[in-house]
Short mmCIF file of C-alpha atoms and ligand atoms in Angstrom, two decimals:
data_model
loop_
_atom_site.label_atom_id
_atom_site.label_comp_id
_atom_site.label_asym_id
_atom_site.label_seq_id
_atom_site.Cartn_x
_atom_site.Cartn_y
_atom_site.Cartn_z
CA MET A 1 12.75 7.54 21.71
CA ARG A 2 13.97 10.78 23.23
CA THR A 3 12.55 11.78 26.59
CA VAL A 4 11.64 15.11 25.01
CA PRO A 5 11.98 15.16 21.21
CA GLY A 6 14.16 18.16 20.24
CA PHE A 7 11.74 19.02 17.46
CA ASP A 8 8.93 19.65 19.98
CA LEU A 9 11.06 21.98 22.10
CA PHE A 10 12.14 23.90 18.99
CA PHE A 11 8.53 24.72 18.07
CA ILE A 12 7.57 25.59 21.61
CA ALA A 13 10.53 28.01 21.84
CA ILE A 14 9.64 29.66 18.51
CA HIS A 15 6.01 30.18 19.55
CA ALA A 16 7.02 31.38 23.01
CA LEU A 17 9.17 34.07 21.37
CA LEU A 18 6.63 35.08 18.74
CA ILE A 19 3.64 35.64 21.04
CA PRO A 20 5.18 38.45 23.18
CA LEU A 21 6.84 39.91 20.07
CA VAL A 22 3.49 40.29 18.33
CA GLY A 23 2.10 41.82 21.55
CA LEU A 24 4.98 44.29 21.68
CA VAL A 25 4.48 45.35 18.05
CA ALA A 26 0.73 45.74 18.68
CA TRP A 27 1.48 47.97 21.71
CA LEU A 28 3.91 50.12 19.72
CA VAL A 29 1.55 50.48 16.76
CA THR A 30 -1.63 51.18 18.74
CA GLY A 31 -0.17 52.75 21.87
CA LEU A 32 -2.26 50.37 23.97
CA PRO A 33 -0.09 48.61 26.60
CA ALA A 34 -3.02 46.32 27.38
CA LEU A 35 -2.29 44.48 24.13
CA PHE A 36 1.15 43.53 25.40
CA ALA A 37 -0.33 42.39 28.73
CA LEU A 38 -2.82 40.30 26.76
CA ALA A 39 0.04 38.70 24.81
CA LEU A 40 1.79 37.80 28.07
CA ALA A 41 -1.39 36.19 29.36
CA LEU A 42 -1.64 34.26 26.09
CA LEU A 43 1.97 33.19 26.44
CA ALA A 44 1.32 31.79 29.92
CA ALA A 45 -1.72 29.88 28.66
CA TYR A 46 0.24 28.58 25.68
CA LEU A 47 3.13 27.35 27.83
CA LEU A 48 0.74 25.60 30.20
CA LEU A 49 -0.72 23.66 27.28
CA ALA A 50 2.40 23.13 25.19
CA LEU A 51 4.58 21.90 28.04
CA ARG A 52 2.07 19.27 29.12
CA ARG A 53 3.44 16.63 26.74
CA PRO A 54 7.16 17.15 27.45
CA LEU A 55 6.44 17.19 31.19
CA ARG A 56 4.37 14.00 30.91
CA ARG A 57 7.26 12.34 29.06
CA ARG A 58 9.79 13.47 31.65
CA ARG A 59 7.64 12.09 34.42
CA ALA A 60 7.22 8.78 32.60
CA ALA A 61 10.93 8.48 31.84
CA GLY A 62 11.82 9.10 35.48
CA ALA A 63 9.24 6.72 36.95
CA PRO A 64 10.79 3.66 38.63
CA PHE A 65 10.61 0.40 36.70
CA PRO A 66 9.02 -2.26 38.94
CA GLY A 67 11.23 -5.26 39.71
CA GLU A 68 8.32 -7.52 38.79
CA TRP A 69 8.28 -6.04 35.28
CA ARG A 70 12.03 -6.57 34.96
CA GLU A 71 11.74 -10.23 35.98
CA PHE A 72 8.91 -10.72 33.54
CA LEU A 73 10.89 -9.19 30.66
CA LEU A 74 13.96 -11.29 31.51
CA SER A 75 11.90 -14.46 31.22
CA ARG A 76 10.01 -13.35 28.11
CA SER A 77 12.37 -11.40 25.90
CA PRO A 78 15.74 -12.80 24.75
CA PHE A 79 16.41 -9.32 23.32
CA TYR A 80 16.01 -7.58 26.68
CA ARG A 81 17.98 -10.34 28.40
CA GLY A 82 20.91 -9.76 26.05
CA LEU A 83 21.15 -6.00 26.65
CA ASP A 84 23.82 -4.61 28.95
CA GLU A 85 22.84 -2.49 31.96
CA SER A 86 22.66 0.81 30.06
CA GLY A 87 20.80 -0.88 27.19
CA ARG A 88 18.25 -2.27 29.62
CA MET A 89 17.77 1.14 31.24
CA ARG A 90 17.11 2.71 27.85
CA PHE A 91 14.74 -0.13 26.96
CA GLU A 92 12.85 0.40 30.22
CA ARG A 93 12.64 4.15 29.62
CA ASP A 94 11.30 3.49 26.12
CA VAL A 95 8.66 1.17 27.60
CA ARG A 96 7.61 3.94 30.00
CA LEU A 97 7.57 6.60 27.27
CA PHE A 98 5.60 4.33 24.95
CA GLN A 99 3.01 3.62 27.62
CA ALA A 100 2.69 7.32 28.49
CA GLU A 101 1.97 8.22 24.86
CA THR A 102 0.11 5.25 23.41
CA ARG A 103 -3.41 4.12 24.14
CA ILE A 104 -3.41 0.39 24.92
CA ALA A 105 -6.91 -0.95 25.60
CA GLY A 106 -8.96 -4.10 25.36
CA SER A 107 -11.80 -4.38 22.87
CA GLY A 108 -14.59 -2.05 23.96
CA GLY A 109 -12.08 0.10 25.85
CA ALA A 110 -11.55 -2.39 28.70
CA ALA A 111 -8.34 -2.12 30.73
CA VAL A 112 -5.56 -4.63 29.96
CA SER A 113 -3.36 -6.41 32.48
CA TRP A 114 0.15 -5.08 33.16
CA PRO A 115 1.93 -8.05 31.52
CA THR A 116 -0.04 -7.46 28.33
CA ALA A 117 0.62 -3.70 28.32
CA LEU A 118 4.27 -4.42 29.07
CA LEU A 119 4.71 -6.83 26.14
CA VAL A 120 2.99 -4.43 23.75
CA ALA A 121 5.47 -1.74 24.79
CA ALA A 122 8.38 -4.22 24.72
CA GLY A 123 7.73 -4.87 21.03
CA ALA A 124 8.08 -1.16 20.27
CA ALA A 125 11.11 -0.73 22.57
CA THR A 126 12.86 -3.64 20.82
CA MET A 127 12.31 -2.25 17.34
CA LEU A 128 13.21 1.32 18.31
CA HIS A 129 16.36 0.38 20.20
CA GLY A 130 18.67 1.32 17.34
CA ARG A 131 16.66 4.40 16.34
CA PRO A 132 16.58 6.72 19.35
CA ASP A 133 15.29 9.55 17.17
CA TRP A 134 12.24 7.66 15.96
CA GLU A 135 8.87 7.66 17.65
CA PRO A 136 6.53 4.65 17.59
CA PRO A 137 4.38 4.90 14.45
CA LEU A 138 1.19 4.00 16.37
CA HIS A 139 -0.94 7.13 16.17
CA ASP A 140 -4.17 5.27 16.95
CA GLY A 141 -2.86 3.05 19.71
CA VAL A 142 -3.31 -0.68 20.25
CA THR A 143 -6.48 -2.70 20.77
CA VAL A 144 -6.08 -6.07 22.45
CA TYR A 145 -8.63 -8.84 21.74
CA PRO A 146 -9.05 -11.77 24.12
CA GLY A 147 -8.00 -15.28 23.05
CA PHE A 148 -5.66 -16.48 20.34
CA ALA A 149 -7.43 -14.97 17.33
CA PHE A 150 -10.42 -13.07 15.96
CA ASP A 151 -12.31 -13.29 12.69
CA ARG A 152 -12.99 -10.81 9.87
CA ASN A 153 -15.84 -9.29 11.86
CA TYR A 154 -13.54 -8.86 14.87
CA ARG A 155 -15.31 -11.54 16.87
CA PRO A 156 -12.79 -12.87 19.40
CA GLY A 157 -12.32 -16.61 19.77
CA ARG A 158 -13.22 -17.26 16.13
CA GLY A 159 -11.28 -17.14 12.89
CA SER A 160 -7.54 -17.20 12.63
CA ILE A 161 -6.36 -13.56 12.69
CA ALA A 162 -3.78 -13.13 15.47
CA GLY A 163 -3.09 -9.50 14.63
CA GLN A 164 -3.82 -6.81 12.09
CA ALA A 165 -2.32 -3.46 11.13
CA PRO A 166 -5.05 -1.35 9.50
CA ALA A 167 -3.70 1.92 8.10
CA GLY A 168 -5.46 4.76 9.91
CA GLY A 169 -6.63 2.58 12.80
CA PRO A 170 -5.28 1.00 15.95
CA LEU A 171 -2.98 -2.00 15.80
CA LEU A 172 -5.08 -5.06 16.62
CA VAL A 173 -3.62 -8.02 18.44
CA ALA A 174 -5.04 -11.16 20.09
CA GLU A 175 -3.80 -11.34 23.67
CA LYS A 176 -2.83 -15.03 23.86
CA SER A 177 -0.96 -14.82 20.57
CA LEU A 178 0.85 -11.73 21.87
CA LEU A 179 1.94 -13.70 24.96
CA GLU A 180 2.95 -16.67 22.82
CA GLY A 181 5.13 -14.39 20.66
CA PHE A 182 7.00 -13.46 23.83
CA ALA A 183 7.36 -16.98 25.17
CA GLY A 184 11.07 -16.36 25.59
CA GLU A 185 12.23 -18.67 22.81
CA ARG A 186 13.79 -17.97 19.41
CA ASP A 187 11.21 -19.32 16.99
CA GLY A 188 10.96 -16.32 14.67
CA ILE A 189 7.29 -15.79 15.55
CA ASN A 190 6.10 -12.64 17.30
CA VAL A 191 2.79 -11.12 16.25
CA MET A 192 3.52 -7.77 17.95
CA ILE A 193 6.78 -7.33 16.04
CA HIS A 194 5.01 -8.40 12.83
CA GLU A 195 2.13 -5.90 13.10
CA LEU A 196 4.39 -3.09 14.31
CA ALA A 197 6.66 -3.72 11.32
CA HIS A 198 3.72 -2.89 9.02
CA TYR A 199 3.42 0.54 10.64
CA PHE A 200 7.19 1.14 10.51
CA ASP A 201 7.04 0.23 6.82
CA LEU A 202 4.17 2.67 6.14
CA GLU A 203 5.87 5.43 8.12
CA ALA A 204 9.18 4.95 6.29
CA ARG A 205 7.42 5.22 2.92
CA LYS A 206 5.48 8.34 3.99
CA GLY A 207 8.50 9.92 5.63
CA GLY A 208 10.70 9.39 2.58
CA LEU A 209 13.31 7.23 4.35
CA ARG A 210 16.18 6.33 2.04
CA VAL A 211 18.49 3.38 2.53
CA ALA A 212 21.73 2.51 0.79
CA ALA A 213 21.00 -1.25 0.82
CA ASP A 214 23.78 -2.51 -1.42
CA GLN A 215 23.25 0.16 -4.08
CA ALA A 216 25.80 2.80 -4.97
CA ARG A 217 23.34 5.52 -3.98
CA PRO A 218 20.59 5.50 -1.34
CA VAL A 219 17.17 4.58 -2.71
CA PRO A 220 13.70 5.19 -1.24
CA TRP A 221 12.74 2.55 1.31
CA GLY A 222 9.82 1.28 -0.82
CA VAL A 223 12.18 0.60 -3.73
CA ALA A 224 14.73 -1.18 -1.54
CA ILE A 225 12.21 -3.56 0.03
CA GLU A 226 10.60 -4.26 -3.36
CA MET A 227 13.99 -5.25 -4.82
CA ALA A 228 14.71 -7.46 -1.81
CA TYR A 229 11.31 -9.13 -2.21
CA GLU A 230 11.83 -9.75 -5.89
CA ARG A 231 15.24 -11.34 -5.58
CA HIS A 232 14.38 -13.42 -2.49
CA ASP A 233 14.58 -17.19 -3.02
CA PHE A 234 11.37 -18.25 -1.30
CA ALA A 235 12.00 -21.94 -2.01
CA ALA A 236 15.14 -21.89 0.14
CA SER A 237 13.91 -19.26 2.60
CA PRO A 238 13.66 -19.69 6.39
CA LEU A 239 10.69 -17.26 6.27
CA PRO A 240 7.14 -18.68 6.45
CA ASP A 241 5.13 -19.13 3.21
CA TYR A 242 3.03 -16.11 4.19
CA ALA A 243 6.07 -13.88 3.53
CA ALA A 244 5.69 -14.56 -0.20
CA LEU A 245 2.23 -12.95 -0.31
CA ASN A 246 3.51 -9.43 -1.01
CA GLU A 247 6.38 -7.14 -0.10
CA ALA A 248 4.62 -5.79 3.02
CA GLU A 249 4.18 -9.30 4.48
CA PHE A 250 7.71 -10.13 3.38
CA PHE A 251 9.07 -7.22 5.42
CA ALA A 252 6.84 -7.97 8.43
CA CYS A 253 7.83 -11.69 8.52
CA ALA A 254 11.49 -10.83 7.96
CA SER A 255 11.31 -8.33 10.86
CA GLU A 256 9.93 -11.04 13.14
CA MET A 257 12.85 -13.30 12.35
CA PHE A 258 15.33 -10.41 12.50
CA PHE A 259 14.40 -9.74 16.13
CA GLU A 260 13.48 -13.28 17.22
CA ASP A 261 16.08 -15.41 15.49
CA PRO A 262 18.64 -13.03 13.97
CA ILE A 263 21.47 -15.55 13.84
CA ARG A 264 19.45 -17.83 11.58
CA LEU A 265 18.26 -14.99 9.33
CA GLY A 266 21.77 -13.54 9.07
CA ALA A 267 23.23 -16.91 8.13
CA SER A 268 20.63 -17.83 5.51
CA CYS A 269 19.79 -14.40 4.01
CA PRO A 270 22.78 -12.05 4.50
CA ARG A 271 21.57 -9.41 2.02
CA LEU A 272 18.11 -9.25 3.52
CA PHE A 273 19.66 -9.15 6.99
CA ALA A 274 21.88 -6.23 5.99
CA LEU A 275 18.85 -4.32 4.68
CA LEU A 276 16.96 -4.79 7.96
CA GLU A 277 20.09 -3.94 9.92
CA GLU A 278 20.20 -0.63 8.08
CA PHE A 279 16.46 -0.02 8.49
CA TYR A 280 16.42 -0.68 12.25
CA ALA A 281 19.99 0.63 12.74
CA GLN A 282 20.98 -2.29 14.95
CA ASP A 283 22.32 -5.83 14.79
CA PRO A 284 20.33 -8.00 17.22
CA ARG A 285 22.73 -10.95 16.71
CA PHE A 286 25.16 -9.50 19.26
CA ILE A 287 22.33 -8.90 21.72
CA HIS A 288 21.02 -12.46 21.35
CA LEU A 289 24.51 -13.92 21.72
CA ALA A 290 25.06 -11.91 24.92
CA GLY A 291 21.70 -13.20 26.25
CA MET A 292 22.68 -16.84 25.76
CA HIS A 293 25.39 -16.79 28.40
ZN1 LIG B 301 1.13 -8.93 8.07
#
């Protein structure tokens, strides 16, 4: 994540130039200087509104990262633990930016505890670490349910759904399963990474991302992941059975293992690993190895 995405500033600058220009033309055509004054007033109002988001992001990026949060991440995230000092600072800034931009609430809009909000953001910061130009694909925020799971009717404490990624809705996650995913070990299970991967997948398809995979020419992301799914040997796979359900679950489960146990995934499925390495533009094996010392 960039503190202020360049794209945003580009549009603000274009608008900020156009508004007084239109006012000037109106003045010249009509002979009424009041029209130019009106344009200047409009410009001031526009800048007040348009700069709110970049200023909010700057404030968030510059806010100190509490030592308590750092300790918590060190004990919970092998990925964070393995980052060097500058990597950790960028991770922390991404956590702050994510939290400034993304609604994270309990069911019914209740507030969530700081460790929960921190782990939600840590999932996004982990996955975005190699893609500083990407923004989290969570337009509708995150809703946290109490307990380990909820059922089809979103009743907490029942059923077996630990998380869900509805298109056009908030990411849903059960709080205790979220914490369990960040228990600090390398078991390849992390519900936050799994559900976030679904949104990254959707965004990459919508945005027309192309990857080279091992083809001569880059192919659309949807094609690349479909080919990987079709050639995957599920009988010999370290991925859970659920990954065989369809290509979306395949990618989500593979992403969990990519970030949680990359050494195992890289050793058993090198082609799949290479595809994810290209997608996320990072190789978490080095980070995990550094964190083991
Ligand atoms: Zn899934």
